[in-house]
PDB file of N, CA and C in Angstrom:
ATOM      1  N   MET A   9     281.567 289.147  74.843  1.00 44.00           N
ATOM      2  CA  MET A   9     280.378 289.667  75.475  1.00 44.00           C
ATOM      3  C   MET A   9     279.658 290.575  74.500  1.00 44.00           C
ATOM      4  N   ARG A  10     278.756 290.022  73.821  1.00 51.00           N
ATOM      5  CA  ARG A  10     278.023 290.753  72.803  1.00 51.00           C
ATOM      6  C   ARG A  10     277.139 291.820  73.428  1.00 51.00           C
ATOM      7  N   GLY A  11     277.169 293.034  72.843  1.00 52.00           N
ATOM      8  CA  GLY A  11     276.304 294.107  73.296  1.00 52.00           C
ATOM      9  C   GLY A  11     276.758 294.799  74.563  1.00 52.00           C
ATOM     10  N   SER A  12     277.995 294.556  74.996  1.00 51.00           N
ATOM     11  CA  SER A  12     278.436 295.170  76.247  1.00 51.00           C
ATOM     12  C   SER A  12     278.907 296.601  76.070  1.00 51.00           C
ATOM     13  N   ARG A  13     279.177 297.007  74.846  1.00 54.00           N
ATOM     14  CA  ARG A  13     279.649 298.363  74.591  1.00 54.00           C
ATOM     15  C   ARG A  13     278.498 299.261  74.162  1.00 54.00           C
ATOM     16  N   ALA A  14     278.539 300.505  74.592  1.00 55.00           N
ATOM     17  CA  ALA A  14     277.529 301.474  74.171  1.00 55.00           C
ATOM     18  C   ALA A  14     277.758 301.826  72.707  1.00 55.00           C
ATOM     19  N   ALA A  15     276.696 302.104  71.977  1.00 65.00           N
ATOM     20  CA  ALA A  15     276.805 302.398  70.553  1.00 65.00           C
ATOM     21  C   ALA A  15     277.358 303.785  70.294  1.00 65.00           C
ATOM     22  N   GLY A  16     276.993 304.749  71.101  1.00 77.00           N
ATOM     23  CA  GLY A  16     277.410 306.124  70.847  1.00 77.00           C
ATOM     24  C   GLY A  16     278.523 306.576  71.768  1.00 77.00           C
ATOM     25  N   ALA A  17     278.930 307.803  71.557  1.00 87.00           N
ATOM     26  CA  ALA A  17     280.003 308.391  72.354  1.00 87.00           C
ATOM     27  C   ALA A  17     279.461 308.905  73.684  1.00 87.00           C
ATOM     28  N   THR A  18     280.330 308.945  74.674  1.00 89.00           N
ATOM     29  CA  THR A  18     279.978 309.525  75.964  1.00 89.00           C
ATOM     30  C   THR A  18     280.923 310.679  76.249  1.00 89.00           C
ATOM     31  N   THR A  19     280.475 311.608  77.059  1.00 91.00           N
ATOM     32  CA  THR A  19     281.322 312.742  77.413  1.00 91.00           C
ATOM     33  C   THR A  19     281.794 312.593  78.851  1.00 91.00           C
ATOM     34  N   THR A  20     283.009 313.028  79.089  1.00 91.00           N
ATOM     35  CA  THR A  20     283.615 312.956  80.404  1.00 91.00           C
ATOM     36  C   THR A  20     284.676 314.044  80.500  1.00 91.00           C
ATOM     37  N   ARG A  21     285.384 314.094  81.612  1.00 92.00           N
ATOM     38  CA  ARG A  21     286.488 315.045  81.780  1.00 92.00           C
ATOM     39  C   ARG A  21     287.772 314.277  82.032  1.00 92.00           C
ATOM     40  N   CYS A  22     288.878 314.838  81.579  1.00 90.00           N
ATOM     41  CA  CYS A  22     290.189 314.254  81.837  1.00 90.00           C
ATOM     42  C   CYS A  22     290.471 314.377  83.337  1.00 90.00           C
ATOM     43  N   PRO A  23     290.888 313.295  83.999  1.00 86.00           N
ATOM     44  CA  PRO A  23     291.144 313.377  85.434  1.00 86.00           C
ATOM     45  C   PRO A  23     292.342 314.254  85.782  1.00 86.00           C
ATOM     46  N   SER A  24     293.245 314.476  84.835  1.00 85.00           N
ATOM     47  CA  SER A  24     294.444 315.277  85.119  1.00 85.00           C
ATOM     48  C   SER A  24     294.240 316.764  84.875  1.00 85.00           C
ATOM     49  N   CYS A  25     293.717 317.104  83.688  1.00 88.00           N
ATOM     50  CA  CYS A  25     293.641 318.525  83.326  1.00 88.00           C
ATOM     51  C   CYS A  25     292.222 319.074  83.278  1.00 88.00           C
ATOM     52  N   GLY A  26     291.203 318.224  83.347  1.00 88.00           N
ATOM     53  CA  GLY A  26     289.826 318.687  83.368  1.00 88.00           C
ATOM     54  C   GLY A  26     289.232 319.024  82.014  1.00 88.00           C
ATOM     55  N   THR A  27     289.936 318.737  80.927  1.00 90.00           N
ATOM     56  CA  THR A  27     289.433 319.013  79.580  1.00 90.00           C
ATOM     57  C   THR A  27     288.222 318.126  79.288  1.00 90.00           C
ATOM     58  N   HIS A  28     287.218 318.670  78.594  1.00 93.00           N
ATOM     59  CA  HIS A  28     286.064 317.890  78.167  1.00 93.00           C
ATOM     60  C   HIS A  28     286.511 316.908  77.093  1.00 93.00           C
ATOM     61  N   LEU A  29     286.111 315.636  77.267  1.00 94.00           N
ATOM     62  CA  LEU A  29     286.497 314.576  76.346  1.00 94.00           C
ATOM     63  C   LEU A  29     285.274 313.865  75.801  1.00 94.00           C
ATOM     64  N   ILE A  30     285.426 313.293  74.623  1.00 93.00           N
ATOM     65  CA  ILE A  30     284.448 312.385  74.036  1.00 93.00           C
ATOM     66  C   ILE A  30     285.127 311.022  73.976  1.00 93.00           C
ATOM     67  N   THR A  31     284.502 310.007  74.542  1.00 94.00           N
ATOM     68  CA  THR A  31     285.091 308.676  74.543  1.00 94.00           C
ATOM     69  C   THR A  31     284.137 307.679  73.894  1.00 94.00           C
ATOM     70  N   GLN A  32     284.728 306.711  73.198  1.00 93.00           N
ATOM     71  CA  GLN A  32     283.916 305.684  72.545  1.00 93.00           C
ATOM     72  C   GLN A  32     284.820 304.569  72.045  1.00 93.00           C
ATOM     73  N   TRP A  33     284.312 303.341  72.035  1.00 93.00           N
ATOM     74  CA  TRP A  33     284.968 302.240  71.346  1.00 93.00           C
ATOM     75  C   TRP A  33     284.611 302.389  69.874  1.00 93.00           C
ATOM     76  N   VAL A  34     285.614 302.557  69.013  1.00 90.00           N
ATOM     77  CA  VAL A  34     285.392 302.762  67.576  1.00 90.00           C
ATOM     78  C   VAL A  34     285.812 301.499  66.847  1.00 90.00           C
ATOM     79  N   GLY A  35     284.922 300.956  66.055  1.00 84.00           N
ATOM     80  CA  GLY A  35     285.179 299.730  65.306  1.00 84.00           C
ATOM     81  C   GLY A  35     284.331 298.596  65.827  1.00 84.00           C
ATOM     82  N   ARG A  36     284.269 297.530  65.062  1.00 81.00           N
ATOM     83  CA  ARG A  36     283.417 296.408  65.450  1.00 81.00           C
ATOM     84  C   ARG A  36     284.222 295.171  65.870  1.00 81.00           C
ATOM     85  N   VAL A  37     285.297 294.859  65.178  1.00 83.00           N
ATOM     86  CA  VAL A  37     286.053 293.654  65.480  1.00 83.00           C
ATOM     87  C   VAL A  37     287.255 293.972  66.367  1.00 83.00           C
ATOM     88  N   ALA A  38     288.153 294.777  65.861  1.00 83.00           N
ATOM     89  CA  ALA A  38     289.341 295.183  66.620  1.00 83.00           C
ATOM     90  C   ALA A  38     289.178 296.657  66.972  1.00 83.00           C
ATOM     91  N   ALA A  39     288.316 296.939  67.913  1.00 86.00           N
ATOM     92  CA  ALA A  39     287.958 298.317  68.239  1.00 86.00           C
ATOM     93  C   ALA A  39     289.065 299.017  69.011  1.00 86.00           C
ATOM     94  N   LEU A  40     289.138 300.315  68.819  1.00 88.00           N
ATOM     95  CA  LEU A  40     290.048 301.171  69.575  1.00 88.00           C
ATOM     96  C   LEU A  40     289.229 302.035  70.528  1.00 88.00           C
ATOM     97  N   HIS A  41     289.739 302.241  71.714  1.00 91.00           N
ATOM     98  CA  HIS A  41     289.064 303.125  72.664  1.00 91.00           C
ATOM     99  C   HIS A  41     289.584 304.533  72.433  1.00 91.00           C
ATOM    100  N   ALA A  42     288.785 305.354  71.785  1.00 92.00           N
ATOM    101  CA  ALA A  42     289.185 306.724  71.448  1.00 92.00           C
ATOM    102  C   ALA A  42     288.789 307.667  72.573  1.00 92.00           C
ATOM    103  N   ARG A  43     289.741 308.484  73.015  1.00 93.00           N
ATOM    104  CA  ARG A  43     289.505 309.550  73.999  1.00 93.00           C
ATOM    105  C   ARG A  43     289.920 310.843  73.318  1.00 93.00           C
ATOM    106  N   CYS A  44     288.948 311.610  72.867  1.00 94.00           N
ATOM    107  CA  CYS A  44     289.218 312.788  72.040  1.00 94.00           C
ATOM    108  C   CYS A  44     288.813 314.072  72.742  1.00 94.00           C
ATOM    109  N   ASP A  45     289.522 315.147  72.407  1.00 94.00           N
ATOM    110  CA  ASP A  45     289.108 316.474  72.862  1.00 94.00           C
ATOM    111  C   ASP A  45     287.738 316.767  72.270  1.00 94.00           C
ATOM    112  N   ALA A  46     286.851 317.329  73.063  1.00 92.00           N
ATOM    113  CA  ALA A  46     285.485 317.579  72.606  1.00 92.00           C
ATOM    114  C   ALA A  46     285.403 318.716  71.594  1.00 92.00           C
ATOM    115  N   ALA A  47     286.365 319.623  71.619  1.00 92.00           N
ATOM    116  CA  ALA A  47     286.341 320.762  70.693  1.00 92.00           C
ATOM    117  C   ALA A  47     286.803 320.321  69.308  1.00 92.00           C
ATOM    118  N   PRO A  48     285.976 320.538  68.277  1.00 93.00           N
ATOM    119  CA  PRO A  48     286.387 320.185  66.924  1.00 93.00           C
ATOM    120  C   PRO A  48     287.581 321.034  66.459  1.00 93.00           C
ATOM    121  N   ILE A  49     288.363 320.475  65.552  1.00 92.00           N
ATOM    122  CA  ILE A  49     289.492 321.199  64.966  1.00 92.00           C
ATOM    123  C   ILE A  49     289.240 321.369  63.472  1.00 92.00           C
ATOM    124  N   GLY A  50     289.880 322.350  62.875  1.00 86.00           N
ATOM    125  CA  GLY A  50     289.745 322.590  61.447  1.00 86.00           C
ATOM    126  C   GLY A  50     290.746 321.770  60.651  1.00 86.00           C
ATOM    127  N   PRO A  51     290.566 321.715  59.324  1.00 80.00           N
ATOM    128  CA  PRO A  51     291.477 320.945  58.476  1.00 80.00           C
ATOM    129  C   PRO A  51     292.922 321.429  58.558  1.00 80.00           C
ATOM    130  N   GLU A  52     293.118 322.724  58.720  1.00 82.00           N
ATOM    131  CA  GLU A  52     294.485 323.249  58.803  1.00 82.00           C
ATOM    132  C   GLU A  52     295.168 322.801  60.096  1.00 82.00           C
ATOM    133  N   HIS A  53     294.413 322.702  61.184  1.00 89.00           N
ATOM    134  CA  HIS A  53     294.971 322.225  62.453  1.00 89.00           C
ATOM    135  C   HIS A  53     295.191 320.718  62.428  1.00 89.00           C
ATOM    136  N   GLU A  54     294.353 320.003  61.679  1.00 86.00           N
ATOM    137  CA  GLU A  54     294.504 318.553  61.595  1.00 86.00           C
ATOM    138  C   GLU A  54     295.875 318.196  61.018  1.00 86.00           C
ATOM    139  N   GLN A  55     296.291 318.899  59.984  1.00 85.00           N
ATOM    140  CA  GLN A  55     297.595 318.624  59.368  1.00 85.00           C
ATOM    141  C   GLN A  55     298.739 318.878  60.342  1.00 85.00           C
ATOM    142  N   LEU A  56     298.605 319.878  61.203  1.00 89.00           N
ATOM    143  CA  LEU A  56     299.664 320.218  62.149  1.00 89.00           C
ATOM    144  C   LEU A  56     299.707 319.298  63.363  1.00 89.00           C
ATOM    145  N   LEU A  57     298.542 318.856  63.850  1.00 89.00           N
ATOM    146  CA  LEU A  57     298.461 318.126  65.109  1.00 89.00           C
ATOM    147  C   LEU A  57     298.490 316.608  64.971  1.00 89.00           C
ATOM    148  N   ARG A  58     298.100 316.088  63.818  1.00 88.00           N
ATOM    149  CA  ARG A  58     298.004 314.636  63.661  1.00 88.00           C
ATOM    150  C   ARG A  58     299.384 314.014  63.531  1.00 88.00           C
ATOM    151  N   THR A  59     299.582 312.927  64.276  1.00 87.00           N
ATOM    152  CA  THR A  59     300.817 312.144  64.217  1.00 87.00           C
ATOM    153  C   THR A  59     300.423 310.668  64.165  1.00 87.00           C
ATOM    154  N   PRO A  60     301.366 309.751  63.932  1.00 87.00           N
ATOM    155  CA  PRO A  60     301.012 308.325  63.950  1.00 87.00           C
ATOM    156  C   PRO A  60     300.456 307.856  65.295  1.00 87.00           C
ATOM    157  N   ASP A  61     300.809 308.556  66.372  1.00 86.00           N
ATOM    158  CA  ASP A  61     300.314 308.181  67.694  1.00 86.00           C
ATOM    159  C   ASP A  61     299.137 309.036  68.162  1.00 86.00           C
ATOM    160  N   ARG A  62     298.688 309.947  67.331  1.00 90.00           N
ATOM    161  CA  ARG A  62     297.574 310.827  67.685  1.00 90.00           C
ATOM    162  C   ARG A  62     296.651 310.932  66.480  1.00 90.00           C
ATOM    163  N   LEU A  63     295.594 310.133  66.490  1.00 90.00           N
ATOM    164  CA  LEU A  63     294.697 310.037  65.343  1.00 90.00           C
ATOM    165  C   LEU A  63     293.596 311.087  65.385  1.00 90.00           C
ATOM    166  N   THR A  64     293.027 311.348  64.231  1.00 91.00           N
ATOM    167  CA  THR A  64     291.853 312.207  64.133  1.00 91.00           C
ATOM    168  C   THR A  64     290.654 311.339  63.781  1.00 91.00           C
ATOM    169  N   TRP A  65     289.466 311.794  64.196  1.00 91.00           N
ATOM    170  CA  TRP A  65     288.232 311.035  64.027  1.00 91.00           C
ATOM    171  C   TRP A  65     287.133 311.950  63.505  1.00 91.00           C
ATOM    172  N   CYS A  66     286.190 311.384  62.763  1.00 91.00           N
ATOM    173  CA  CYS A  66     284.982 312.106  62.361  1.00 91.00           C
ATOM    174  C   CYS A  66     283.992 312.046  63.528  1.00 91.00           C
ATOM    175  N   LEU A  67     283.421 313.171  63.871  1.00 91.00           N
ATOM    176  CA  LEU A  67     282.373 313.242  64.887  1.00 91.00           C
ATOM    177  C   LEU A  67     281.049 313.447  64.162  1.00 91.00           C
ATOM    178  N   VAL A  68     280.267 312.377  64.098  1.00 89.00           N
ATOM    179  CA  VAL A  68     278.991 312.396  63.382  1.00 89.00           C
ATOM    180  C   VAL A  68     277.908 312.794  64.368  1.00 89.00           C
ATOM    181  N   THR A  69     277.208 313.855  64.048  1.00 88.00           N
ATOM    182  CA  THR A  69     276.110 314.331  64.887  1.00 88.00           C
ATOM    183  C   THR A  69     274.891 314.566  64.013  1.00 88.00           C
ATOM    184  N   GLY A  70     273.779 314.657  64.641  1.00 85.00           N
ATOM    185  CA  GLY A  70     272.552 314.936  63.916  1.00 85.00           C
ATOM    186  C   GLY A  70     271.489 315.392  64.891  1.00 85.00           C
ATOM    187  N   ARG A  71     270.423 315.877  64.331  1.00 87.00           N
ATOM    188  CA  ARG A  71     269.362 316.415  65.168  1.00 87.00           C
ATOM    189  C   ARG A  71     268.728 315.352  66.059  1.00 87.00           C
ATOM    190  N   TRP A  72     268.590 314.139  65.536  1.00 88.00           N
ATOM    191  CA  TRP A  72     267.888 313.092  66.271  1.00 88.00           C
ATOM    192  C   TRP A  72     268.784 311.911  66.611  1.00 88.00           C
ATOM    193  N   ARG A  73     270.079 312.122  66.674  1.00 85.00           N
ATOM    194  CA  ARG A  73     270.975 311.008  66.967  1.00 85.00           C
ATOM    195  C   ARG A  73     272.009 311.387  68.006  1.00 85.00           C
ATOM    196  N   GLU A  74     272.530 310.387  68.661  1.00 86.00           N
ATOM    197  CA  GLU A  74     273.607 310.575  69.622  1.00 86.00           C
ATOM    198  C   GLU A  74     274.905 310.865  68.862  1.00 86.00           C
ATOM    199  N   PRO A  75     275.823 311.658  69.433  1.00 88.00           N
ATOM    200  CA  PRO A  75     277.119 311.847  68.791  1.00 88.00           C
ATOM    201  C   PRO A  75     277.843 310.505  68.674  1.00 88.00           C
ATOM    202  N   GLU A  76     278.559 310.324  67.566  1.00 90.00           N
ATOM    203  CA  GLU A  76     279.256 309.067  67.318  1.00 90.00           C
ATOM    204  C   GLU A  76     280.603 309.344  66.661  1.00 90.00           C
ATOM    205  N   LEU A  77     281.646 308.703  67.170  1.00 92.00           N
ATOM    206  CA  LEU A  77     282.968 308.795  66.548  1.00 92.00           C
ATOM    207  C   LEU A  77     283.088 307.710  65.498  1.00 92.00           C
ATOM    208  N   ARG A  78     283.684 308.067  64.361  1.00 89.00           N
ATOM    209  CA  ARG A  78     283.947 307.112  63.290  1.00 89.00           C
ATOM    210  C   ARG A  78     285.362 307.324  62.788  1.00 89.00           C
ATOM    211  N   TRP A  79     285.886 306.267  62.133  1.00 88.00           N
ATOM    212  CA  TRP A  79     287.179 306.416  61.489  1.00 88.00           C
ATOM    213  C   TRP A  79     287.116 307.607  60.544  1.00 88.00           C
ATOM    214  N   ARG A  80     288.198 308.318  60.410  1.00 85.00           N
ATOM    215  CA  ARG A  80     288.253 309.505  59.546  1.00 85.00           C
ATOM    216  C   ARG A  80     287.939 309.106  58.120  1.00 85.00           C
ATOM    217  N   CYS A  81     287.081 309.862  57.465  1.00 79.00           N
ATOM    218  CA  CYS A  81     286.693 309.592  56.082  1.00 79.00           C
ATOM    219  C   CYS A  81     287.924 309.670  55.179  1.00 79.00           C
ATOM    220  N   PRO A  82     288.150 308.661  54.336  1.00 77.00           N
ATOM    221  CA  PRO A  82     289.362 308.655  53.501  1.00 77.00           C
ATOM    222  C   PRO A  82     289.453 309.848  52.559  1.00 77.00           C
ATOM    223  N   SER A  83     288.325 310.361  52.105  1.00 76.00           N
ATOM    224  CA  SER A  83     288.358 311.461  51.140  1.00 76.00           C
ATOM    225  C   SER A  83     288.781 312.783  51.770  1.00 76.00           C
ATOM    226  N   ARG A  84     288.647 312.891  53.093  1.00 69.00           N
ATOM    227  CA  ARG A  84     288.927 314.131  53.808  1.00 69.00           C
ATOM    228  C   ARG A  84     288.050 315.289  53.302  1.00 69.00           C
ATOM    229  N   GLN A  85     287.041 314.981  52.519  1.00 78.00           N
ATOM    230  CA  GLN A  85     286.139 315.996  51.989  1.00 78.00           C
ATOM    231  C   GLN A  85     284.769 315.948  52.673  1.00 78.00           C
ATOM    232  N   CYS A  86     284.632 315.164  53.733  1.00 81.00           N
ATOM    233  CA  CYS A  86     283.337 315.022  54.396  1.00 81.00           C
ATOM    234  C   CYS A  86     282.982 316.311  55.142  1.00 81.00           C
ATOM    235  N   THR A  87     281.754 316.393  55.557  1.00 85.00           N
ATOM    236  CA  THR A  87     281.279 317.588  56.252  1.00 85.00           C
ATOM    237  C   THR A  87     281.178 317.379  57.757  1.00 85.00           C
ATOM    238  N   HIS A  88     281.649 316.233  58.259  1.00 86.00           N
ATOM    239  CA  HIS A  88     281.609 315.974  59.701  1.00 86.00           C
ATOM    240  C   HIS A  88     282.628 316.840  60.415  1.00 86.00           C
ATOM    241  N   ASP A  89     282.352 317.115  61.697  1.00 89.00           N
ATOM    242  CA  ASP A  89     283.359 317.763  62.531  1.00 89.00           C
ATOM    243  C   ASP A  89     284.512 316.786  62.735  1.00 89.00           C
ATOM    244  N   VAL A  90     285.709 317.315  62.917  1.00 91.00           N
ATOM    245  CA  VAL A  90     286.899 316.492  63.136  1.00 91.00           C
ATOM    246  C   VAL A  90     287.395 316.752  64.551  1.00 91.00           C
ATOM    247  N   VAL A  91     287.647 315.665  65.305  1.00 93.00           N
ATOM    248  CA  VAL A  91     288.213 315.770  66.644  1.00 93.00           C
ATOM    249  C   VAL A  91     289.506 314.964  66.682  1.00 93.00           C
ATOM    250  N   ILE A  92     290.372 315.302  67.623  1.00 93.00           N
ATOM    251  CA  ILE A  92     291.677 314.648  67.719  1.00 93.00           C
ATOM    252  C   ILE A  92     291.822 314.000  69.090  1.00 93.00           C
ATOM    253  N   GLU A  93     292.607 312.918  69.135  1.00 94.00           N
ATOM    254  CA  GLU A  93     292.837 312.232  70.402  1.00 94.00           C
ATOM    255  C   GLU A  93     293.469 313.166  71.423  1.00 94.00           C
ATOM    256  N   HIS A  94     293.051 312.990  72.659  1.00 93.00           N
ATOM    257  CA  HIS A  94     293.536 313.838  73.743  1.00 93.00           C
ATOM    258  C   HIS A  94     294.912 313.371  74.208  1.00 93.00           C
ATOM    259  N   HIS A  95     295.842 314.291  74.287  1.00 90.00           N
ATOM    260  CA  HIS A  95     297.154 314.032  74.871  1.00 90.00           C
ATOM    261  C   HIS A  95     297.342 315.025  75.998  1.00 90.00           C
ATOM    262  N   CYS A  96     297.238 314.548  77.209  1.00 85.00           N
ATOM    263  CA  CYS A  96     297.335 315.405  78.375  1.00 85.00           C
ATOM    264  C   CYS A  96     298.793 315.708  78.680  1.00 85.00           C
ATOM    265  N   ARG A  97     299.080 316.947  78.933  1.00 79.00           N
ATOM    266  CA  ARG A  97     300.450 317.362  79.244  1.00 79.00           C
ATOM    267  C   ARG A  97     300.716 317.365  80.753  1.00 79.00           C
ATOM    268  N   GLN A  98     299.677 317.189  81.542  1.00 71.00           N
ATOM    269  CA  GLN A  98     299.823 317.194  82.998  1.00 71.00           C
ATOM    270  C   GLN A  98     299.846 315.768  83.512  1.00 71.00           C
ATOM    271  N   PRO A  99     300.696 315.458  84.483  1.00 69.00           N
ATOM    272  CA  PRO A  99     300.687 314.099  85.039  1.00 69.00           C
ATOM    273  C   PRO A  99     299.415 313.848  85.835  1.00 69.00           C
ATOM    274  N   ALA A 100     298.993 312.608  85.825  1.00 65.00           N
ATOM    275  CA  ALA A 100     297.780 312.227  86.562  1.00 65.00           C
ATOM    276  C   ALA A 100     298.044 312.309  88.057  1.00 65.00           C
ATOM    277  N   PRO A 101     297.077 312.783  88.831  1.00 65.00           N
ATOM    278  CA  PRO A 101     297.259 312.819  90.283  1.00 65.00           C
ATOM    279  C   PRO A 101     297.313 311.381  90.832  1.00 65.00           C
ATOM    280  N   PRO A 102     298.073 311.168  91.907  1.00 69.00           N
ATOM    281  CA  PRO A 102     298.134 309.815  92.460  1.00 69.00           C
ATOM    282  C   PRO A 102     296.767 309.363  92.949  1.00 69.00           C
ATOM    283  N   SER A 103     296.463 308.094  92.671  1.00 70.00           N
ATOM    284  CA  SER A 103     295.154 307.587  93.070  1.00 70.00           C
ATOM    285  C   SER A 103     295.168 306.930  94.438  1.00 70.00           C
ATOM    286  N   THR A 104     296.355 306.603  94.956  1.00 70.00           N
ATOM    287  CA  THR A 104     296.464 306.014  96.286  1.00 70.00           C
ATOM    288  C   THR A 104     297.616 306.678  97.046  1.00 70.00           C
ATOM    289  N   LEU A 105     297.672 306.433  98.322  1.00 65.00           N
ATOM    290  CA  LEU A 105     298.739 306.986  99.127  1.00 65.00           C
ATOM    291  C   LEU A 105     300.018 306.177  99.053  1.00 65.00           C
ATOM    292  N   PHE A 106     299.915 304.905  98.660  1.00 63.00           N
ATOM    293  CA  PHE A 106     301.089 304.033  98.645  1.00 63.00           C
ATOM    294  C   PHE A 106     301.511 303.693  97.255  1.00 63.00           C
TER     295      PHE A 106
END
């Protein structure tokens, strides 16, 4: 389904803990659905928090553009804000009674 995905990131809240999130399909062919904490992290925190199961992303913003998540720049010297995937520590509330 060509064109079914939005180009930019959208903001939402985690249903379990209420944290502000940025969500977006990142990539063109084999895209990943990234759900990241909206608050940027610094390079020192990136080294501590990043794991193979918790990726970091570049958050590209500009005066006249929508926020967009991109794969982390390989040089790690870019000037983009860095956000990390959200890992909720609270269990999700039940969605049904049964």
